[in-house]
Amino acid sequence: KQEVTQIPAALSVPEGENLVLNCSFTDSAIYNLQWFRQDPGKGLTSLLLIQSSQREQTSGRLNASLDKSSGRSTLYIAASQPGDSATYLCAVPLSNFGNEKLTFGTGTRLTIIP
Amino acid sequence: DTGVSQNPRHKITKRGQNVTFRCDPISEHNRLYWYRQTLGQGPEFLTYFQNEAQLEKSRLLSDRFSAERPKGSFSTLEIQRTEQGDSAMYLCASSPRPLDEQYFGPGTRLTVT
């Protein structure tokens, strides 16, 4: 059974700092990994999807890396802004077709201090 | 492309009542997923469809839960005889093909009193 862990559960940093969020998974047979953002009481917004064959994916100030063999992914946020405050979730499907449901971590709640 | 929509956004019901939620996926997305999220947790998979066919149901989906996707377009999730433990955010997502990026709707927050 796939288990996804995100550490830390909460993080507060001053505005302008760069930061890294961590995601680890127990079964390395993943097809891809998706990072999401969730604002309080809202749905999920997809940030980045990184395929199992990729090592990095970038979008604006966000950079996601994937090390499938060690079961780890990181989300790097550059020059953080108060608007980045949200919960960040990572999720993975297993690699075989027919098993595409996402398994989520419990998220990292990020607060950017102005 | 207006994204995934869900209705209602909020539902308050008394224990024992039936409720039904609707999800409209992004047009031409043949995959549609339902997840449930409780406070402080990540979403948990409930069920998913390819077009109108329901391909998998989680063990979380008891006999009181049923989902349909007639004609392969919108989907409904019905909960019969609601219990307080059903209080959660119910999220719908769609995807254009298997194992592709999943796009989520705003969710329906259910409160059972």
XYZ file of C-alpha atoms in Angstrom, chain A:
114
model
C 0.000 0.000 0.000
C 1.366 3.385 -1.005
C 1.959 5.835 1.840
C 2.805 9.485 1.292
C 4.362 11.644 3.990
C 4.918 15.387 4.054
C 7.220 17.012 6.542
C 6.958 19.497 8.134
C 3.226 19.679 8.782
C 3.488 23.461 9.128
C 6.067 26.055 8.166
C 6.301 29.813 8.707
C 8.873 31.925 6.899
C 9.404 35.660 6.352
C 8.435 37.120 3.012
C 11.152 36.983 0.377
C 12.815 33.824 1.598
C 13.284 30.740 -0.529
C 11.864 27.539 0.918
C 11.618 23.793 0.307
C 8.688 21.488 0.988
C 9.263 17.753 1.216
C 7.251 14.747 0.088
C 8.199 11.100 0.469
C 6.453 7.947 -0.754
C 6.958 4.294 0.117
C 6.348 2.596 -3.241
C 8.698 3.872 -5.944
C 6.582 2.351 -8.760
C 4.877 5.654 -9.431
C 3.796 6.960 -12.802
C 4.072 10.636 -11.918
C 3.808 13.001 -8.953
C 1.548 15.990 -8.692
C 1.864 19.012 -6.389
C -1.269 20.899 -5.409
C -2.115 24.040 -3.509
C -5.214 24.286 -1.316
C -6.515 27.509 0.213
C -8.662 27.178 3.372
C -12.086 25.730 2.596
C -11.352 25.520 -1.116
C -10.615 22.858 -3.705
C -7.188 21.868 -4.991
C -5.227 23.808 -7.592
C -2.710 21.804 -9.589
C 0.737 23.399 -9.507
C 3.068 20.956 -11.208
C 2.996 17.422 -12.547
C 6.346 15.672 -12.852
C 6.582 12.428 -14.789
C 8.516 9.493 -13.341
C 11.075 9.840 -16.135
C 11.751 13.505 -15.272
C 13.948 14.853 -12.537
C 12.637 18.433 -12.463
C 9.712 20.548 -13.533
C 9.472 24.325 -13.286
C 6.641 26.839 -13.346
C 7.441 30.444 -12.525
C 8.841 30.628 -8.988
C 8.113 26.944 -8.378
C 10.464 24.074 -9.044
C 9.642 20.441 -8.297
C 12.240 17.708 -8.251
C 11.728 13.956 -8.168
C 14.055 11.178 -7.038
C 12.007 8.080 -7.689
C 14.586 5.610 -6.441
C 14.754 7.221 -3.005
C 11.019 7.920 -2.899
C 11.332 11.681 -2.531
C 10.130 14.883 -4.124
C 10.731 18.495 -3.170
C 8.873 21.653 -4.065
C 11.095 24.731 -4.089
C 9.434 28.137 -3.841
C 11.632 31.114 -4.657
C 11.191 34.617 -3.277
C 8.123 33.725 -1.213
C 5.161 36.116 -1.067
C 2.229 36.395 1.372
C -0.045 35.106 -1.416
C 1.862 31.812 -1.293
C 0.307 31.083 2.112
C -1.729 27.895 1.694
C -1.537 24.144 2.282
C 0.613 22.298 -0.222
C -0.175 18.661 -1.009
C 1.675 16.084 -3.023
C -0.014 13.061 -4.580
C 1.015 9.982 -6.552
C -0.708 7.289 -8.583
C 0.864 3.859 -8.890
C 2.337 3.105 -12.281
C 0.079 0.399 -13.590
C -2.952 1.333 -15.621
C -6.131 0.663 -13.735
C -4.549 1.885 -10.522
C -4.594 5.599 -11.210
C -6.226 6.883 -8.043
C -4.119 9.480 -6.277
C -2.704 8.841 -2.830
C -2.166 12.126 -0.999
C 0.048 13.266 1.811
C -1.491 15.228 4.674
C 0.061 18.455 3.417
C 2.334 21.212 4.630
C 0.569 24.354 5.838
C 2.726 27.279 4.724
C 2.488 30.763 6.202
C 4.479 33.625 4.691
C 4.979 36.428 7.182
C 4.863 39.928 5.623
